Amino acid sequence: MAIGLAGAMIGGMLFLAILIAWFSKDLPSPGQVKRREGFSTQILAREGEVLYDVSASDERREPVSFEEIPEYLKQATVAVEDKNFYEHSGFDLL
Protein backbone atom coordinates (compact mmCIF):
# COMPACT_ATOMS: atom_id res chain seq x y z
CA MET A 1 0.00 0.00 0.00
CA ALA A 2 2.75 2.47 0.95
CA ILE A 3 4.70 1.60 -2.20
CA GLY A 4 1.61 2.21 -4.34
CA LEU A 5 0.98 5.55 -2.65
CA ALA A 6 4.61 6.59 -3.11
CA GLY A 7 4.45 5.55 -6.77
CA ALA A 8 1.27 7.56 -7.29
CA MET A 9 2.87 10.62 -5.68
CA ILE A 10 6.00 10.30 -7.82
CA GLY A 11 3.87 9.82 -10.92
CA GLY A 12 1.80 12.88 -10.04
CA MET A 13 4.89 15.02 -9.52
CA LEU A 14 6.36 13.79 -12.80
CA PHE A 15 3.12 14.60 -14.61
CA LEU A 16 3.08 18.07 -13.04
CA ALA A 17 6.70 18.72 -14.05
CA ILE A 18 5.97 17.68 -17.64
CA LEU A 19 2.86 19.86 -17.69
CA ILE A 20 4.80 22.90 -16.45
CA ALA A 21 7.58 22.28 -18.97
CA TRP A 22 5.03 21.98 -21.79
CA PHE A 23 3.25 25.25 -20.98
CA SER A 24 6.46 27.19 -20.35
CA LYS A 25 8.33 26.07 -23.47
CA ASP A 26 7.29 29.15 -25.47
CA LEU A 27 8.02 31.70 -22.73
CA PRO A 28 10.98 34.03 -23.27
CA SER A 29 13.92 33.79 -20.94
CA PRO A 30 13.89 36.45 -18.20
CA GLY A 31 17.02 38.01 -19.69
CA GLN A 32 15.18 38.73 -22.95
CA VAL A 33 12.25 40.52 -21.31
CA LYS A 34 12.61 44.27 -21.65
CA ARG A 35 10.89 46.89 -19.58
CA ARG A 36 8.90 49.24 -21.77
CA GLU A 37 8.43 52.76 -20.49
CA GLY A 38 6.98 55.93 -21.87
CA PHE A 39 3.50 54.68 -22.65
CA SER A 40 0.46 56.74 -21.85
CA THR A 41 -2.35 55.69 -19.57
CA GLN A 42 -5.81 55.78 -21.08
CA ILE A 43 -9.00 56.06 -19.07
CA LEU A 44 -11.79 54.31 -20.96
CA ALA A 45 -15.57 54.39 -20.77
CA ARG A 46 -17.50 51.15 -20.47
CA GLU A 47 -17.95 51.00 -24.23
CA GLY A 48 -14.21 51.40 -24.83
CA GLU A 49 -14.28 55.10 -25.77
CA VAL A 50 -11.19 57.00 -24.59
CA LEU A 51 -12.27 59.53 -21.96
CA TYR A 52 -8.84 60.81 -21.02
CA ASP A 53 -5.30 60.16 -22.18
CA VAL A 54 -2.55 60.71 -19.62
CA SER A 55 0.67 61.01 -21.57
CA ALA A 56 3.86 59.89 -19.87
CA SER A 57 5.64 63.01 -21.12
CA ASP A 58 3.09 65.30 -19.43
CA GLU A 59 4.06 64.39 -15.91
CA ARG A 60 6.68 62.86 -13.72
CA ARG A 61 5.90 59.30 -12.67
CA GLU A 62 7.68 57.72 -9.74
CA PRO A 63 7.30 54.29 -8.18
CA VAL A 64 5.80 54.41 -4.68
CA SER A 65 5.76 51.85 -1.92
CA PHE A 66 2.51 50.18 -0.92
CA GLU A 67 2.54 52.08 2.38
CA GLU A 68 2.56 55.42 0.52
CA ILE A 69 -0.72 54.68 -1.28
CA PRO A 70 -3.71 56.20 0.56
CA GLU A 71 -5.97 53.65 2.24
CA TYR A 72 -9.08 54.92 0.43
CA LEU A 73 -7.37 54.33 -2.94
CA LYS A 74 -6.53 50.74 -1.97
CA GLN A 75 -10.13 50.16 -0.87
CA ALA A 76 -11.51 51.75 -4.04
CA THR A 77 -9.28 49.57 -6.22
CA VAL A 78 -10.38 46.39 -4.45
CA ALA A 79 -14.04 47.47 -4.65
CA VAL A 80 -13.81 48.03 -8.40
CA GLU A 81 -11.77 44.91 -9.18
CA ASP A 82 -13.47 42.41 -6.85
CA LYS A 83 -16.22 43.58 -4.52
CA ASN A 84 -16.23 40.22 -2.68
CA PHE A 85 -12.45 40.12 -2.12
CA TYR A 86 -12.62 40.25 1.68
CA GLU A 87 -15.31 37.56 1.77
CA HIS A 88 -13.46 34.88 -0.21
CA SER A 89 -9.87 35.57 0.95
CA GLY A 90 -8.55 36.27 -2.53
CA PHE A 91 -9.85 33.25 -4.45
CA ASP A 92 -13.31 33.18 -5.97
CA LEU A 93 -14.54 30.42 -8.25
CA LEU A 94 -17.09 32.73 -9.86
Tab-separated table of N, CA and C in Angstrom:
chain	number	residue	atom	x	y	z
A	1	MET	N	0.823	-1.193	0.000
A	1	MET	CA	0.000	0.000	0.000
A	1	MET	C	0.868	1.258	0.000
A	2	ALA	N	1.876	1.299	0.870
A	2	ALA	CA	2.753	2.467	0.951
A	2	ALA	C	3.543	2.640	-0.342
A	3	ILE	N	3.949	1.526	-0.948
A	3	ILE	CA	4.703	1.600	-2.202
A	3	ILE	C	3.804	2.148	-3.312
A	4	GLY	N	2.563	1.709	-3.338
A	4	GLY	CA	1.615	2.206	-4.337
A	4	GLY	C	1.340	3.692	-4.171
A	5	LEU	N	1.214	4.135	-2.926
A	5	LEU	CA	0.980	5.547	-2.650
A	5	LEU	C	2.193	6.383	-3.051
A	6	ALA	N	3.380	5.885	-2.735
A	6	ALA	CA	4.611	6.588	-3.113
A	6	ALA	C	4.734	6.652	-4.635
A	7	GLY	N	4.401	5.573	-5.310
A	7	GLY	CA	4.448	5.553	-6.773
A	7	GLY	C	3.465	6.535	-7.380
A	8	ALA	N	2.276	6.613	-6.797
A	8	ALA	CA	1.272	7.556	-7.290
A	8	ALA	C	1.737	8.996	-7.087
A	9	MET	N	2.366	9.269	-5.951
A	9	MET	CA	2.870	10.621	-5.685
A	9	MET	C	3.996	10.987	-6.646
A	10	ILE	N	4.903	10.053	-6.888
A	10	ILE	CA	6.001	10.301	-7.821
A	10	ILE	C	5.452	10.502	-9.232
A	11	GLY	N	4.495	9.677	-9.609
A	11	GLY	CA	3.872	9.820	-10.923
A	11	GLY	C	3.165	11.158	-11.069
A	12	GLY	N	2.481	11.590	-10.019
A	12	GLY	CA	1.796	12.879	-10.042
A	12	GLY	C	2.771	14.038	-10.165
A	13	MET	N	3.883	13.961	-9.433
A	13	MET	CA	4.895	15.020	-9.518
A	13	MET	C	5.545	15.041	-10.894
A	14	LEU	N	5.781	13.869	-11.463
A	14	LEU	CA	6.359	13.791	-12.802
A	14	LEU	C	5.395	14.387	-13.833
A	15	PHE	N	4.126	14.051	-13.709
A	15	PHE	CA	3.115	14.604	-14.606
A	15	PHE	C	3.061	16.128	-14.488
A	16	LEU	N	3.107	16.637	-13.261
A	16	LEU	CA	3.076	18.075	-13.036
A	16	LEU	C	4.303	18.758	-13.634
A	17	ALA	N	5.473	18.149	-13.486
A	17	ALA	CA	6.704	18.716	-14.047
A	17	ALA	C	6.629	18.764	-15.573
A	18	ILE	N	6.118	17.706	-16.183
A	18	ILE	CA	5.973	17.679	-17.642
A	18	ILE	C	4.958	18.727	-18.095
A	19	LEU	N	3.882	18.874	-17.360
A	19	LEU	CA	2.858	19.861	-17.688
A	19	LEU	C	3.423	21.283	-17.615
A	20	ILE	N	4.178	21.577	-16.578
A	20	ILE	CA	4.796	22.901	-16.448
A	20	ILE	C	5.787	23.139	-17.577
A	21	ALA	N	6.599	22.140	-17.889
A	21	ALA	CA	7.576	22.275	-18.975
A	21	ALA	C	6.868	22.518	-20.307
A	22	TRP	N	5.770	21.826	-20.544
A	22	TRP	CA	5.032	21.976	-21.793
A	22	TRP	C	4.477	23.396	-21.943
A	23	PHE	N	3.852	23.923	-20.891
A	23	PHE	CA	3.252	25.249	-20.982
A	23	PHE	C	4.284	26.371	-20.961
A	24	SER	N	5.459	26.128	-20.425
A	24	SER	CA	6.463	27.189	-20.346
A	24	SER	C	7.478	27.147	-21.483
A	25	LYS	N	7.339	26.210	-22.403
A	25	LYS	CA	8.332	26.066	-23.475
A	25	LYS	C	8.402	27.277	-24.398
A	26	ASP	N	7.315	28.008	-24.562
A	26	ASP	CA	7.293	29.153	-25.468
A	26	ASP	C	7.540	30.491	-24.765
A	27	LEU	N	7.771	30.461	-23.462
A	27	LEU	CA	8.017	31.703	-22.735
A	27	LEU	C	9.432	32.196	-22.992
A	28	PRO	N	9.616	33.512	-23.079
A	28	PRO	CA	10.977	34.034	-23.275
A	28	PRO	C	11.786	33.888	-21.993
A	29	SER	N	13.084	33.858	-22.139
A	29	SER	CA	13.923	33.791	-20.941
A	29	SER	C	13.852	35.144	-20.240
A	30	PRO	N	13.987	35.173	-18.923
A	30	PRO	CA	13.888	36.445	-18.199
A	30	PRO	C	14.884	37.492	-18.687
A	31	GLY	N	16.036	37.068	-19.190
A	31	GLY	CA	17.024	38.012	-19.693
A	31	GLY	C	16.586	38.720	-20.962
A	32	GLN	N	15.653	38.131	-21.699
A	32	GLN	CA	15.178	38.726	-22.947
A	32	GLN	C	14.006	39.679	-22.749
A	33	VAL	N	13.392	39.657	-21.576
A	33	VAL	CA	12.246	40.517	-21.312
A	33	VAL	C	12.749	41.929	-21.050
A	34	LYS	N	12.186	42.885	-21.781
A	34	LYS	CA	12.612	44.273	-21.645
A	34	LYS	C	11.487	45.098	-21.049
A	35	ARG	N	11.865	45.989	-20.187
A	35	ARG	CA	10.886	46.885	-19.577
A	35	ARG	C	10.582	48.008	-20.559
A	36	ARG	N	9.312	48.195	-20.836
A	36	ARG	CA	8.902	49.243	-21.770
A	36	ARG	C	8.331	50.410	-20.974
A	37	GLU	N	8.897	51.569	-21.185
A	37	GLU	CA	8.434	52.764	-20.486
A	37	GLU	C	8.021	53.820	-21.499
A	38	GLY	N	7.341	54.818	-21.015
A	38	GLY	CA	6.976	55.927	-21.869
A	38	GLY	C	5.602	55.812	-22.491
A	39	PHE	N	4.839	54.821	-22.094
A	39	PHE	CA	3.502	54.677	-22.647
A	39	PHE	C	2.523	55.540	-21.875
A	40	SER	N	1.469	55.937	-22.526
A	40	SER	CA	0.462	56.738	-21.851
A	40	SER	C	-0.557	55.824	-21.185
A	41	THR	N	-1.261	56.390	-20.240
A	41	THR	CA	-2.347	55.690	-19.573
A	41	THR	C	-3.647	56.236	-20.131
A	42	GLN	N	-4.528	55.349	-20.542
A	42	GLN	CA	-5.815	55.778	-21.077
A	42	GLN	C	-6.921	55.395	-20.112
A	43	ILE	N	-7.816	56.322	-19.885
A	43	ILE	CA	-8.997	56.064	-19.073
A	43	ILE	C	-10.148	55.874	-20.045
A	44	LEU	N	-10.769	54.685	-19.985
A	44	LEU	CA	-11.792	54.312	-20.960
A	44	LEU	C	-13.176	54.283	-20.340
A	45	ALA	N	-14.174	54.557	-21.168
A	45	ALA	CA	-15.566	54.388	-20.773
A	45	ALA	C	-15.914	52.910	-20.880
A	46	ARG	N	-17.068	52.547	-20.397
A	46	ARG	CA	-17.502	51.153	-20.466
A	46	ARG	C	-17.495	50.602	-21.878
A	47	GLU	N	-17.847	51.438	-22.834
A	47	GLU	CA	-17.951	51.004	-24.227
A	47	GLU	C	-16.601	50.974	-24.929
A	48	GLY	N	-15.542	51.405	-24.242
A	48	GLY	CA	-14.210	51.398	-24.831
A	48	GLY	C	-13.765	52.744	-25.375
A	49	GLU	N	-14.623	53.754	-25.293
A	49	GLU	CA	-14.282	55.095	-25.769
A	49	GLU	C	-13.254	55.726	-24.828
A	50	VAL	N	-12.230	56.359	-25.398
A	50	VAL	CA	-11.190	57.002	-24.590
A	50	VAL	C	-11.754	58.282	-23.984
A	51	LEU	N	-11.796	58.335	-22.653
A	51	LEU	CA	-12.274	59.527	-21.963
A	51	LEU	C	-11.139	60.504	-21.698
A	52	TYR	N	-9.973	59.966	-21.363
A	52	TYR	CA	-8.835	60.815	-21.025
A	52	TYR	C	-7.555	60.058	-21.319
A	53	ASP	N	-6.585	60.760	-21.869
A	53	ASP	CA	-5.295	60.156	-22.183
A	53	ASP	C	-4.222	60.872	-21.372
A	54	VAL	N	-3.597	60.147	-20.456
A	54	VAL	CA	-2.549	60.715	-19.619
A	54	VAL	C	-1.220	60.338	-20.249
A	55	SER	N	-0.589	61.276	-20.891
A	55	SER	CA	0.675	61.014	-21.572
A	55	SER	C	1.805	60.959	-20.560
A	56	ALA	N	2.724	60.040	-20.773
A	56	ALA	CA	3.862	59.891	-19.866
A	56	ALA	C	4.766	61.109	-19.906
A	57	SER	N	4.774	61.844	-21.015
A	57	SER	CA	5.640	63.014	-21.122
A	57	SER	C	5.047	64.230	-20.413
A	58	ASP	N	3.754	64.173	-20.076
A	58	ASP	CA	3.095	65.304	-19.428
A	58	ASP	C	3.412	65.417	-17.946
A	59	GLU	N	3.867	64.376	-17.347
A	59	GLU	CA	4.057	64.394	-15.908
A	59	GLU	C	5.212	63.509	-15.486
A	60	ARG	N	5.591	63.658	-14.277
A	60	ARG	CA	6.675	62.861	-13.718
A	60	ARG	C	6.059	61.682	-12.965
A	61	ARG	N	6.423	60.498	-13.327
A	61	ARG	CA	5.904	59.302	-12.668
A	61	ARG	C	7.012	58.667	-11.857
A	62	GLU	N	6.702	58.334	-10.622
A	62	GLU	CA	7.681	57.720	-9.738
A	62	GLU	C	7.056	56.512	-9.061
A	63	PRO	N	7.812	55.434	-8.932
A	63	PRO	CA	7.296	54.287	-8.182
A	63	PRO	C	7.103	54.673	-6.713
A	64	VAL	N	6.054	54.163	-6.108
A	64	VAL	CA	5.804	54.410	-4.683
A	64	VAL	C	5.642	53.075	-3.975
A	65	SER	N	5.934	53.075	-2.697
A	65	SER	CA	5.755	51.849	-1.918
A	65	SER	C	4.271	51.677	-1.603
A	66	PHE	N	3.898	50.476	-1.236
A	66	PHE	CA	2.507	50.177	-0.919
A	66	PHE	C	2.023	51.032	0.251
A	67	GLU	N	2.904	51.296	1.199
A	67	GLU	CA	2.544	52.080	2.377
A	67	GLU	C	2.239	53.538	2.026
A	68	GLU	N	2.783	54.033	0.920
A	68	GLU	CA	2.563	55.422	0.516
A	68	GLU	C	1.220	55.633	-0.186
A	69	ILE	N	0.566	54.569	-0.589
A	69	ILE	CA	-0.719	54.683	-1.281
A	69	ILE	C	-1.807	54.916	-0.237
A	70	PRO	N	-2.648	55.934	-0.420
A	70	PRO	CA	-3.707	56.203	0.557
A	70	PRO	C	-4.648	55.005	0.712
A	71	GLU	N	-5.108	54.794	1.935
A	71	GLU	CA	-5.970	53.649	2.240
A	71	GLU	C	-7.251	53.673	1.408
A	72	TYR	N	-7.842	54.852	1.211
A	72	TYR	CA	-9.079	54.924	0.426
A	72	TYR	C	-8.857	54.495	-1.019
A	73	LEU	N	-7.658	54.742	-1.567
A	73	LEU	CA	-7.366	54.329	-2.937
A	73	LEU	C	-7.234	52.808	-3.020
A	74	LYS	N	-6.624	52.206	-2.011
A	74	LYS	CA	-6.528	50.738	-1.965
A	74	LYS	C	-7.923	50.127	-1.897
A	75	GLN	N	-8.770	50.679	-1.026
A	75	GLN	CA	-10.128	50.156	-0.873
A	75	GLN	C	-10.945	50.351	-2.145
A	76	ALA	N	-10.780	51.489	-2.799
A	76	ALA	CA	-11.513	51.746	-4.042
A	76	ALA	C	-11.081	50.783	-5.137
A	77	THR	N	-9.788	50.498	-5.211
A	77	THR	CA	-9.283	49.568	-6.224
A	77	THR	C	-9.842	48.175	-6.002
A	78	VAL	N	-9.834	47.715	-4.753
A	78	VAL	CA	-10.380	46.393	-4.446
A	78	VAL	C	-11.873	46.362	-4.741
A	79	ALA	N	-12.590	47.427	-4.408
A	79	ALA	CA	-14.036	47.471	-4.647
A	79	ALA	C	-14.361	47.391	-6.131
A	80	VAL	N	-13.563	48.039	-6.959
A	80	VAL	CA	-13.807	48.027	-8.401
A	80	VAL	C	-13.405	46.689	-9.009
A	81	GLU	N	-12.280	46.149	-8.588
A	81	GLU	CA	-11.770	44.911	-9.177
A	81	GLU	C	-12.532	43.680	-8.700
A	82	ASP	N	-12.828	43.602	-7.405
A	82	ASP	CA	-13.469	42.408	-6.855
A	82	ASP	C	-14.194	42.788	-5.571
A	83	LYS	N	-15.471	43.097	-5.678
A	83	LYS	CA	-16.223	43.581	-4.515
A	83	LYS	C	-16.318	42.545	-3.395
A	84	ASN	N	-16.144	41.271	-3.693
A	84	ASN	CA	-16.229	40.216	-2.681
A	84	ASN	C	-14.865	39.761	-2.178
A	85	PHE	N	-13.814	40.533	-2.443
A	85	PHE	CA	-12.446	40.122	-2.120
A	85	PHE	C	-12.285	39.732	-0.654
A	86	TYR	N	-12.816	40.516	0.255
A	86	TYR	CA	-12.624	40.248	1.682
A	86	TYR	C	-13.509	39.117	2.183
A	87	GLU	N	-14.446	38.668	1.378
A	87	GLU	CA	-15.313	37.562	1.773
A	87	GLU	C	-14.751	36.211	1.351
A	88	HIS	N	-13.977	36.164	0.273
A	88	HIS	CA	-13.463	34.885	-0.206
A	88	HIS	C	-11.953	34.751	-0.060
A	89	SER	N	-11.314	35.636	0.634
A	89	SER	CA	-9.874	35.570	0.945
A	89	SER	C	-8.983	35.535	-0.290
A	90	GLY	N	-9.411	36.146	-1.360
A	90	GLY	CA	-8.553	36.271	-2.535
A	90	GLY	C	-8.751	35.234	-3.615
A	91	PHE	N	-9.613	34.263	-3.418
A	91	PHE	CA	-9.849	33.245	-4.448
A	91	PHE	C	-11.342	33.008	-4.568
A	92	ASP	N	-11.885	33.317	-5.732
A	92	ASP	CA	-13.314	33.178	-5.970
A	92	ASP	C	-13.524	32.332	-7.216
A	93	LEU	N	-14.296	31.296	-7.108
A	93	LEU	CA	-14.542	30.417	-8.249
A	93	LEU	C	-15.424	31.076	-9.299
A	94	LEU	N	-16.190	32.067	-8.908
A	94	LEU	CA	-17.088	32.728	-9.856
A	94	LEU	C	-16.446	33.908	-10.418
